Coordinates of C-alpha atoms and ligand atoms in Angstrom, one line a residue:
M237 CA 0.0 0.0 0.0
K238 CA 1.3 3.4 -0.9
K239 CA 1.9 5.9 1.9
V240 CA 0.9 9.6 1.7
S241 CA 2.4 12.1 4.1
I242 CA 0.9 15.5 4.9
L243 CA 3.4 18.1 6.0
I244 CA 2.1 21.1 8.0
P245 CA 4.3 23.8 9.4
M246 CA 2.6 25.6 12.2
Y247 CA 3.3 28.7 14.2
N248 CA 0.8 29.9 16.8
E249 CA -2.1 28.0 15.3
Q250 CA -3.9 26.9 18.4
E251 CA -7.3 28.2 17.2
V252 CA -7.4 26.1 14.0
L253 CA -6.1 22.8 15.3
P254 CA -9.4 21.3 16.3
A255 CA -10.9 22.0 12.8
L256 CA -7.7 20.8 11.2
F257 CA -7.9 17.5 13.1
E258 CA -11.5 17.0 12.0
R259 CA -10.9 17.8 8.4
L260 CA -7.8 15.7 8.1
S261 CA -9.3 12.7 10.0
A262 CA -12.3 12.8 7.7
L263 CA -10.0 12.8 4.6
M264 CA -7.9 10.0 5.8
D265 CA -10.8 7.8 6.9
S266 CA -12.6 8.3 3.6
N267 CA -9.5 7.2 1.6
P268 CA -8.5 3.8 3.1
A269 CA -6.7 2.8 -0.1
Y270 CA -3.6 4.7 1.2
L271 CA -1.6 4.6 4.4
W272 CA -1.6 8.1 5.9
E273 CA 0.7 10.1 8.0
V274 CA 0.4 13.8 9.1
V275 CA 3.7 15.5 10.1
M276 CA 3.0 18.6 12.1
V277 CA 6.1 20.8 12.5
N278 CA 5.8 23.2 15.4
D279 CA 7.9 26.2 14.5
G280 CA 8.5 27.6 18.0
S281 CA 4.9 28.6 18.8
T282 CA 4.4 30.6 21.9
D283 CA 0.8 29.5 22.4
A284 CA -0.8 26.2 23.1
T285 CA 0.0 24.8 19.7
P286 CA 2.6 22.2 20.9
A287 CA 0.3 20.9 23.7
K288 CA -2.7 20.6 21.3
A289 CA -0.6 19.0 18.6
L290 CA 0.7 16.4 21.0
E291 CA -2.8 15.7 22.1
M292 CA -3.7 15.1 18.5
H293 CA -0.9 12.6 18.3
R294 CA -2.2 10.8 21.4
R295 CA -5.7 10.6 20.0
D296 CA -4.7 9.4 16.6
N297 CA -1.2 8.0 16.0
R298 CA -1.3 8.8 12.3
F299 CA -0.6 12.4 13.5
H300 CA 3.1 13.0 14.3
F301 CA 4.5 16.0 15.9
I302 CA 8.0 17.5 15.5
D303 CA 8.8 20.3 17.9
L304 CA 11.6 22.6 16.7
S305 CA 13.8 24.3 19.2
R306 CA 12.7 27.8 18.3
N307 CA 10.9 29.8 15.6
Y308 CA 12.9 29.4 12.3
G309 CA 10.3 30.6 9.8
K310 CA 8.0 28.6 7.6
E311 CA 10.7 27.8 5.0
I312 CA 13.0 26.1 7.5
A313 CA 10.0 24.4 9.2
M314 CA 9.1 22.9 5.8
M315 CA 12.7 21.7 5.4
A316 CA 12.6 20.0 8.8
G317 CA 9.4 18.3 7.7
F318 CA 11.1 17.0 4.5
D319 CA 13.7 15.2 6.7
F320 CA 11.0 13.5 8.7
V321 CA 8.3 12.5 6.2
T322 CA 8.3 8.8 5.2
G323 CA 5.6 8.7 2.6
D324 CA 5.9 7.7 -1.1
C325 CA 4.6 11.2 -1.7
T326 CA 4.2 14.3 0.5
V327 CA 1.5 17.0 0.5
I328 CA 2.5 20.3 2.0
M329 CA -0.3 22.5 3.3
D330 CA -0.9 25.4 5.7
A331 CA -2.3 24.8 9.1
D332 CA -5.0 27.5 8.7
L333 CA -7.1 25.5 6.2
Q334 CA -6.6 28.0 3.4
H335 CA -5.6 25.0 1.5
P336 CA -8.6 22.7 1.6
P337 CA -7.7 19.1 2.4
E338 CA -10.5 18.0 0.0
V339 CA -8.2 18.9 -2.9
I340 CA -5.7 16.3 -1.8
P341 CA -7.4 13.3 -3.5
K342 CA -7.3 15.2 -6.8
M343 CA -3.6 15.7 -6.4
I344 CA -3.1 12.0 -5.6
A345 CA -4.9 11.1 -8.7
Q346 CA -2.5 13.2 -10.8
W347 CA 0.5 11.6 -8.9
E348 CA -0.9 8.2 -9.8
K349 CA -0.9 9.2 -13.4
G350 CA 2.9 9.7 -13.1
Y351 CA 3.4 13.4 -12.2
D352 CA 6.0 14.1 -9.6
D353 CA 5.1 17.6 -8.5
V354 CA 1.4 18.4 -8.4
Y355 CA 0.9 22.0 -7.4
G356 CA -2.2 23.8 -6.3
R357 CA -3.0 26.9 -8.4
R358 CA -5.2 29.5 -6.7
I359 CA -8.2 30.6 -8.7
T360 CA -9.2 32.9 -5.9
R361 CA -6.9 34.3 -3.3
G362 CA -9.4 34.4 -0.4
K363 CA -9.5 37.6 1.7
E364 CA -6.3 39.5 1.4
P365 CA -5.5 43.2 1.8
W366 CA -5.6 45.0 -1.5
L367 CA -2.1 46.5 -1.2
R368 CA -0.6 43.1 -0.5
K369 CA -2.3 41.5 -3.5
R370 CA -1.0 44.3 -5.8
L371 CA 2.5 44.1 -4.4
S372 CA 2.6 40.4 -4.6
L373 CA 1.6 40.4 -8.3
L374 CA 4.2 43.1 -9.1
Y375 CA 6.8 41.2 -7.3
Y376 CA 6.2 38.0 -9.2
T377 CA 6.4 39.8 -12.5
L378 CA 9.7 41.3 -11.5
L379 CA 11.1 38.0 -10.2
Q380 CA 10.0 36.2 -13.4
K381 CA 11.8 38.8 -15.5
T382 CA 15.1 38.6 -13.6
T383 CA 15.4 34.9 -13.1
K384 CA 16.1 32.3 -15.7
I385 CA 14.0 29.7 -13.8
P386 CA 10.3 30.2 -14.2
I387 CA 8.6 31.0 -10.9
L388 CA 4.9 30.2 -11.2
E389 CA 2.3 32.8 -10.5
N390 CA -0.5 32.3 -8.1
V391 CA 1.1 29.1 -6.9
G392 CA 1.8 28.8 -3.2
D393 CA 3.2 26.0 -1.1
F394 CA 0.2 23.8 -1.4
R395 CA 1.5 20.9 -3.4
L396 CA 2.1 17.2 -3.6
L397 CA 5.7 16.0 -4.1
D398 CA 6.9 12.6 -5.1
R399 CA 9.5 10.9 -2.9
S400 CA 12.1 11.7 -5.6
C401 CA 11.4 15.4 -5.3
I402 CA 11.6 15.3 -1.5
E403 CA 15.0 13.6 -1.7
A404 CA 16.1 16.3 -4.2
L405 CA 15.0 19.1 -1.9
K406 CA 16.7 17.5 1.1
Q407 CA 20.0 17.9 -0.7
M408 CA 19.6 21.7 -0.8
R409 CA 20.5 22.7 2.7
E410 CA 21.0 26.4 2.3
T411 CA 20.1 28.6 5.3
H412 CA 18.5 31.3 3.2
R413 CA 15.6 29.4 1.8
Y414 CA 13.1 30.4 -0.8
T415 CA 11.3 27.1 -1.2
K416 CA 8.9 28.4 -3.8
G417 CA 11.9 28.8 -6.1
L418 CA 13.5 25.5 -5.1
F419 CA 10.4 23.7 -6.3
C420 CA 10.9 25.2 -9.7
Y421 CA 14.7 24.7 -9.6
I422 CA 14.5 20.9 -9.1
G423 CA 12.4 20.4 -12.2
F424 CA 10.6 17.0 -12.5
K425 CA 7.2 16.4 -14.1
K426 CA 4.8 19.1 -13.0
I427 CA 1.1 19.7 -13.3
D428 CA -1.3 22.0 -11.7
V429 CA -4.6 21.4 -9.8
P430 CA -6.8 24.4 -9.5
F431 CA -8.3 25.2 -6.1
E432 CA -10.3 27.9 -4.4
Q433 CA -8.2 29.4 -1.6
A434 CA -10.4 29.6 1.5
D435 CA -10.2 32.4 4.0
R436 CA -8.1 31.7 7.1
E437 CA -10.2 29.5 9.4
A438 CA -9.1 31.0 12.6
G439 CA -6.1 32.9 14.1
Q440 CA -4.0 35.5 12.5
T441 CA -1.7 35.7 9.5
K442 CA 2.0 35.6 10.5
W443 CA 3.1 38.0 7.8
N444 CA 3.4 41.7 7.8
L445 CA 4.7 44.0 5.1
L446 CA 8.2 44.2 6.5
K447 CA 8.5 40.4 6.8
L448 CA 7.1 40.1 3.2
L449 CA 9.7 42.6 2.0
G450 CA 12.5 40.6 3.6
F451 CA 11.1 37.4 1.9
A452 CA 10.9 39.2 -1.4
I453 CA 14.6 40.3 -1.2
E454 CA 15.4 36.7 -0.2
G455 CA 13.6 35.4 -3.3
I456 CA 15.5 37.7 -5.6
T457 CA 19.0 37.4 -4.1
S458 CA 18.8 33.6 -3.8
Y459 CA 17.8 33.1 -7.4
T460 CA 19.5 35.7 -9.4
T461 CA 22.6 37.9 -9.6
V462 CA 20.8 40.3 -12.0
P463 CA 20.9 43.2 -9.4
L464 CA 24.8 42.9 -9.4
R465 CA 24.6 43.1 -13.2
I466 CA 22.4 46.2 -13.0
A467 CA 24.9 47.8 -10.7
T468 CA 27.7 47.1 -13.3
V469 CA 25.6 48.4 -16.2
A470 CA 24.6 51.6 -14.2
G471 CA 28.3 52.1 -13.3
F472 CA 29.2 51.8 -17.0
I473 CA 26.6 54.2 -18.2
V474 CA 27.4 56.8 -15.6
S475 CA 31.1 56.7 -16.2
T476 CA 30.7 56.8 -20.0
G477 CA 28.5 59.9 -19.5
A478 CA 31.1 61.4 -17.2
L479 CA 33.8 60.8 -19.8
L480 CA 31.8 62.5 -22.5
Y481 CA 31.1 65.4 -20.2
L482 CA 34.8 65.7 -19.4
V483 CA 35.6 65.9 -23.1
Y484 CA 32.9 68.6 -23.5
I485 CA 34.2 70.6 -20.6
L486 CA 37.8 70.4 -21.8
I487 CA 36.9 71.6 -25.3
K488 CA 34.7 74.3 -23.9
T489 CA 37.4 75.6 -21.6
L490 CA 39.9 75.6 -24.4
V491 CA 37.6 77.4 -26.8
V492 CA 35.7 79.9 -24.7
G493 CA 37.6 79.8 -21.5
E494 CA 36.3 79.1 -18.0
H495 CA 34.3 81.3 -15.7
V496 CA 34.2 79.5 -12.3
A497 CA 30.6 78.5 -11.9
G498 CA 28.6 75.3 -12.0
F499 CA 28.2 74.7 -8.3
P500 CA 24.7 73.1 -8.8
T501 CA 26.1 70.7 -11.5
L502 CA 28.9 69.8 -9.1
M503 CA 26.5 69.1 -6.2
V504 CA 24.1 67.1 -8.3
T505 CA 26.9 65.0 -9.7
I506 CA 28.4 64.3 -6.3
L507 CA 25.1 63.4 -4.7
F508 CA 24.0 61.3 -7.6
L509 CA 27.3 59.3 -7.7
G510 CA 27.4 59.0 -3.9
G511 CA 23.9 57.6 -3.9
L512 CA 24.7 55.2 -6.7
T513 CA 27.8 54.0 -4.9
L514 CA 25.9 53.4 -1.7
L515 CA 23.2 51.5 -3.5
T516 CA 25.8 49.3 -5.3
L517 CA 27.5 48.6 -2.0
G518 CA 24.2 47.7 -0.5
I519 CA 23.4 45.2 -3.2
M520 CA 26.9 43.7 -2.9
G521 CA 26.4 43.5 0.8
E522 CA 23.2 41.5 0.4
Y523 CA 25.1 38.9 -1.5
I524 CA 28.2 38.9 0.7
G525 CA 25.9 38.5 3.8
R526 CA 24.5 35.4 2.2
I527 CA 27.9 34.0 1.4
F528 CA 28.9 34.6 5.0
N529 CA 25.9 32.8 6.4
E530 CA 26.2 29.9 4.1
T531 CA 29.9 29.4 4.7
K532 CA 29.3 28.9 8.4
N533 CA 27.7 25.7 7.3
R534 CA 25.7 25.4 10.5
P535 CA 22.9 22.9 10.8
V536 CA 19.8 24.7 9.6
Y537 CA 17.5 23.8 12.5
F538 CA 17.4 21.8 15.7
V539 CA 14.7 19.5 16.9
R540 CA 13.5 19.5 20.5
E541 CA 11.0 16.7 20.6
V542 CA 9.5 14.1 18.3
D543 CA 6.0 12.8 19.2
G544 CA 6.6 14.1 22.8
Q545 CA 9.9 12.3 23.2
R546 CA 13.2 14.2 23.7
H547 CA 15.2 14.2 20.4
R548 CA 18.9 13.8 20.9
Q549 CA 20.3 12.9 17.5
N550 CA 19.5 15.4 14.9
K551 CA 18.6 13.3 12.0
G552 CA 19.5 14.0 8.4
H553 CA 21.5 17.2 8.9
E554 CA 24.7 16.2 10.6
N555 CA 27.7 17.9 9.1
K556 CA 29.5 15.2 7.1
E557 CA 33.0 16.6 7.6
T558 CA 32.8 16.4 11.4
A559 CA 32.4 12.7 11.3
S560 CA 36.2 12.1 10.9
Ligands
LIG132 N1 4.3 29.5 9.7 C1 5.4 28.9 10.2 N2 6.4 29.7 10.8 C2 6.3 31.0 10.7 C3 5.2 31.7 10.1 C4 4.2 30.9 9.6 O1 5.5 27.7 10.3 O2 7.3 31.7 11.2 C5 3.2 28.7 9.1 C6 1.8 29.0 9.6 O3 1.5 28.4 10.8 C7 0.9 28.5 8.5 C8 1.8 28.7 7.2 O4 3.1 28.9 7.7 O5 0.7 27.1 8.6 C9 1.3 29.9 6.5 O6 1.3 31.1 7.3 P1 0.1 32.1 7.2 O7 -1.2 31.5 7.1 O8 0.3 33.1 8.4 O9 0.5 32.9 5.9 P2 -0.5 33.5 4.8 O10 -1.4 32.4 4.5 O11 -1.1 34.6 5.4 O12 0.4 33.8 3.7
LIG133 MG1 -2.6 31.4 5.7

């Protein structure tokens, strides 16, 4: 019998857990043709999420519970989940039931047809602030234009992945993670399944504009070096302009002489070039910061408990070099 894992990262989701338990139990009970496993990854919640998740495990042992040592962010929580799922395929979904579990059988049907990566495509986005929706669309257009890897629009993290994809993703252990891009990077046979994104069942969204902006920069800097190229091109254009201007000034001085003036021109040029230099340094800094963080080569996350038991050995992410 094939096994299906459901991976759910959760951070302060105590309000939705009862509903989540009901919906998932109903789904699993109505599909006895598969073995089921739910892996809930608690991403350092500060509310009753761990206690409630553990209770779910005690009530029904198809539910498993991984407790991370602190809040690492959804991207890393998902990675921890990849290390623990055991299914022949894995469905990733949000805890807040914005991703309706009822779509999962449709995904499984596509997987059975031979697709490796069955992703949910939102046909509605549910309730979302207007500004966020606009910015998000603009961002994806920008990302699409600057990366060579196609990043799919209106596609979130709700998807089914074959074991082979999970194994591929497990090999990408970078600290700065932009999983949405990783799914595209690994390739494999993909197909979409449309779904209506529901409104959040209960609780609060964990994102604010600042967090989203950080995530957006993450997306761009981890997928493309185009900003560095832009800095080079801008530098080239400005210095060519400056050279031409120099020639012009020289000739003008020789022909008609020079009356000392041009303070505004001087100021504008200095400020403009100063700004450009700082911007370029900032862009380079973003990349150097990433190099710095990745070269430390630290384990990406630590696990505190698994199914209520203390976890001593950190599975799957030991540093290979330290073994000797
Ligand atoms: N989440 C997480 N760690 C975080 C923030 C969020 O594991 O630091 C989880 C959260 O519990 C939920 C999913 O990521 O299951 C999506 O979060 P949310 O619904 O707040 O995002 P939105 O749907 O508003 O984009
Ligand atoms: Mg949500």
